[in-house]
Amino acid sequence: GYSTSVTEYELWIFDRRGDVVFHTTDINQGWNGVSKGHESEQEAFAYKCRYRTELINGWQTKIGTVTVLR
């Protein structure tokens, strides 16, 4: 699969104030919508993902938003 070619990975999720609510370096660990020990309200969160692959030299970065729906 795609993840087998990823050699390094980092993912951050930020709340609307810019505080980090989730961070991982494990490509198999996803965010479950919990922020500061509580389920997040229905709102948009920013994400930043950076990774290296066996095929591309250097870091690749993706940024965007994800919306929690309850």
mmCIF file of N, CA and C in Angstrom, residues 14-42:
data_model
loop_
_atom_site.group_PDB
_atom_site.id
_atom_site.type_symbol
_atom_site.label_atom_id
_atom_site.label_comp_id
_atom_site.label_asym_id
_atom_site.label_seq_id
_atom_site.Cartn_x
_atom_site.Cartn_y
_atom_site.Cartn_z
ATOM 1 N N PHE A 14 -4.777 21.227 14.721
ATOM 2 C CA PHE A 14 -4.819 22.477 15.472
ATOM 3 C C PHE A 14 -6.261 22.930 15.666
ATOM 4 N N ASP A 15 -6.557 23.508 16.843
ATOM 5 C CA ASP A 15 -7.880 24.091 17.041
ATOM 6 C C ASP A 15 -7.903 25.504 16.454
ATOM 7 N N ARG A 16 -9.031 26.179 16.584
ATOM 8 C CA ARG A 16 -9.172 27.496 15.939
ATOM 9 C C ARG A 16 -8.271 28.559 16.553
ATOM 10 N N ARG A 17 -7.758 28.325 17.759
ATOM 11 C CA ARG A 17 -6.809 29.249 18.384
ATOM 12 C C ARG A 17 -5.368 28.965 17.962
ATOM 13 N N GLY A 18 -5.172 27.864 17.236
ATOM 14 C CA GLY A 18 -3.827 27.501 16.796
ATOM 15 C C GLY A 18 -3.105 26.568 17.745
ATOM 16 N N ASP A 19 -3.798 26.109 18.787
ATOM 17 C CA ASP A 19 -3.190 25.166 19.735
ATOM 18 C C ASP A 19 -3.187 23.761 19.135
ATOM 19 N N VAL A 20 -2.122 23.025 19.366
ATOM 20 C CA VAL A 20 -2.038 21.644 18.890
ATOM 21 C C VAL A 20 -2.930 20.777 19.775
ATOM 22 N N VAL A 21 -3.892 20.075 19.158
ATOM 23 C CA VAL A 21 -4.767 19.176 19.915
ATOM 24 C C VAL A 21 -4.410 17.715 19.669
ATOM 25 N N PHE A 22 -3.582 17.465 18.640
ATOM 26 C CA PHE A 22 -3.163 16.092 18.339
ATOM 27 C C PHE A 22 -1.869 16.153 17.553
ATOM 28 N N HIS A 23 -0.955 15.223 17.846
ATOM 29 C CA HIS A 23 0.291 15.101 17.098
ATOM 30 C C HIS A 23 0.695 13.635 17.091
ATOM 31 N N THR A 24 1.174 13.156 15.947
ATOM 32 C CA THR A 24 1.672 11.787 15.869
ATOM 33 C C THR A 24 2.771 11.691 14.818
ATOM 34 N N THR A 25 3.616 10.700 14.997
ATOM 35 C CA THR A 25 4.603 10.348 13.979
ATOM 36 C C THR A 25 4.327 8.933 13.462
ATOM 37 N N ASP A 26 3.202 8.357 13.859
ATOM 38 C CA ASP A 26 2.792 7.008 13.446
ATOM 39 C C ASP A 26 1.712 7.122 12.372
ATOM 40 N N ILE A 27 2.030 6.730 11.142
ATOM 41 C CA ILE A 27 1.092 6.863 10.027
ATOM 42 C C ILE A 27 -0.179 6.046 10.233
ATOM 43 N N ASN A 28 -0.138 5.054 11.102
ATOM 44 C CA ASN A 28 -1.299 4.213 11.361
ATOM 45 C C ASN A 28 -2.165 4.721 12.514
ATOM 46 N N GLN A 29 -1.760 5.825 13.160
ATOM 47 C CA GLN A 29 -2.519 6.377 14.282
ATOM 48 C C GLN A 29 -3.311 7.585 13.791
ATOM 49 N N GLY A 30 -4.625 7.483 13.816
ATOM 50 C CA GLY A 30 -5.485 8.587 13.405
ATOM 51 C C GLY A 30 -5.994 9.358 14.601
ATOM 52 N N TRP A 31 -6.567 10.512 14.333
ATOM 53 C CA TRP A 31 -7.152 11.347 15.380
ATOM 54 C C TRP A 31 -8.602 10.961 15.583
ATOM 55 N N ASN A 32 -9.027 10.793 16.832
ATOM 56 C CA ASN A 32 -10.387 10.355 17.135
ATOM 57 C C ASN A 32 -11.332 11.502 17.508
ATOM 58 N N GLY A 33 -10.899 12.746 17.317
ATOM 59 C CA GLY A 33 -11.761 13.886 17.615
ATOM 60 C C GLY A 33 -11.727 14.343 19.053
ATOM 61 N N VAL A 34 -10.848 13.763 19.860
ATOM 62 C CA VAL A 34 -10.726 14.159 21.258
ATOM 63 C C VAL A 34 -9.700 15.280 21.370
ATOM 64 N N SER A 35 -10.077 16.321 22.106
ATOM 65 C CA SER A 35 -9.196 17.463 22.338
ATOM 66 C C SER A 35 -9.162 17.753 23.824
ATOM 67 N N LYS A 36 -7.981 17.751 24.408
ATOM 68 C CA LYS A 36 -7.802 18.030 25.838
ATOM 69 C C LYS A 36 -8.648 17.107 26.697
ATOM 70 N N GLY A 37 -8.744 15.849 26.296
ATOM 71 C CA GLY A 37 -9.450 14.843 27.077
ATOM 72 C C GLY A 37 -10.954 14.783 26.882
ATOM 73 N N HIS A 38 -11.500 15.637 26.020
ATOM 74 C CA HIS A 38 -12.945 15.681 25.793
ATOM 75 C C HIS A 38 -13.242 15.587 24.305
ATOM 76 N N GLU A 39 -14.426 15.052 23.983
ATOM 77 C CA GLU A 39 -14.837 15.037 22.579
ATOM 78 C C GLU A 39 -14.968 16.468 22.091
ATOM 79 N N SER A 40 -14.426 16.741 20.924
ATOM 80 C CA SER A 40 -14.463 18.089 20.365
ATOM 81 C C SER A 40 -15.876 18.458 19.941
ATOM 82 N N GLU A 41 -16.153 19.742 20.009
ATOM 83 C CA GLU A 41 -17.415 20.258 19.494
ATOM 84 C C GLU A 41 -17.407 20.127 17.978
ATOM 85 N N GLN A 42 -18.564 20.254 17.378
ATOM 86 C CA GLN A 42 -18.650 20.230 15.921
ATOM 87 C C GLN A 42 -18.038 21.528 15.409
#
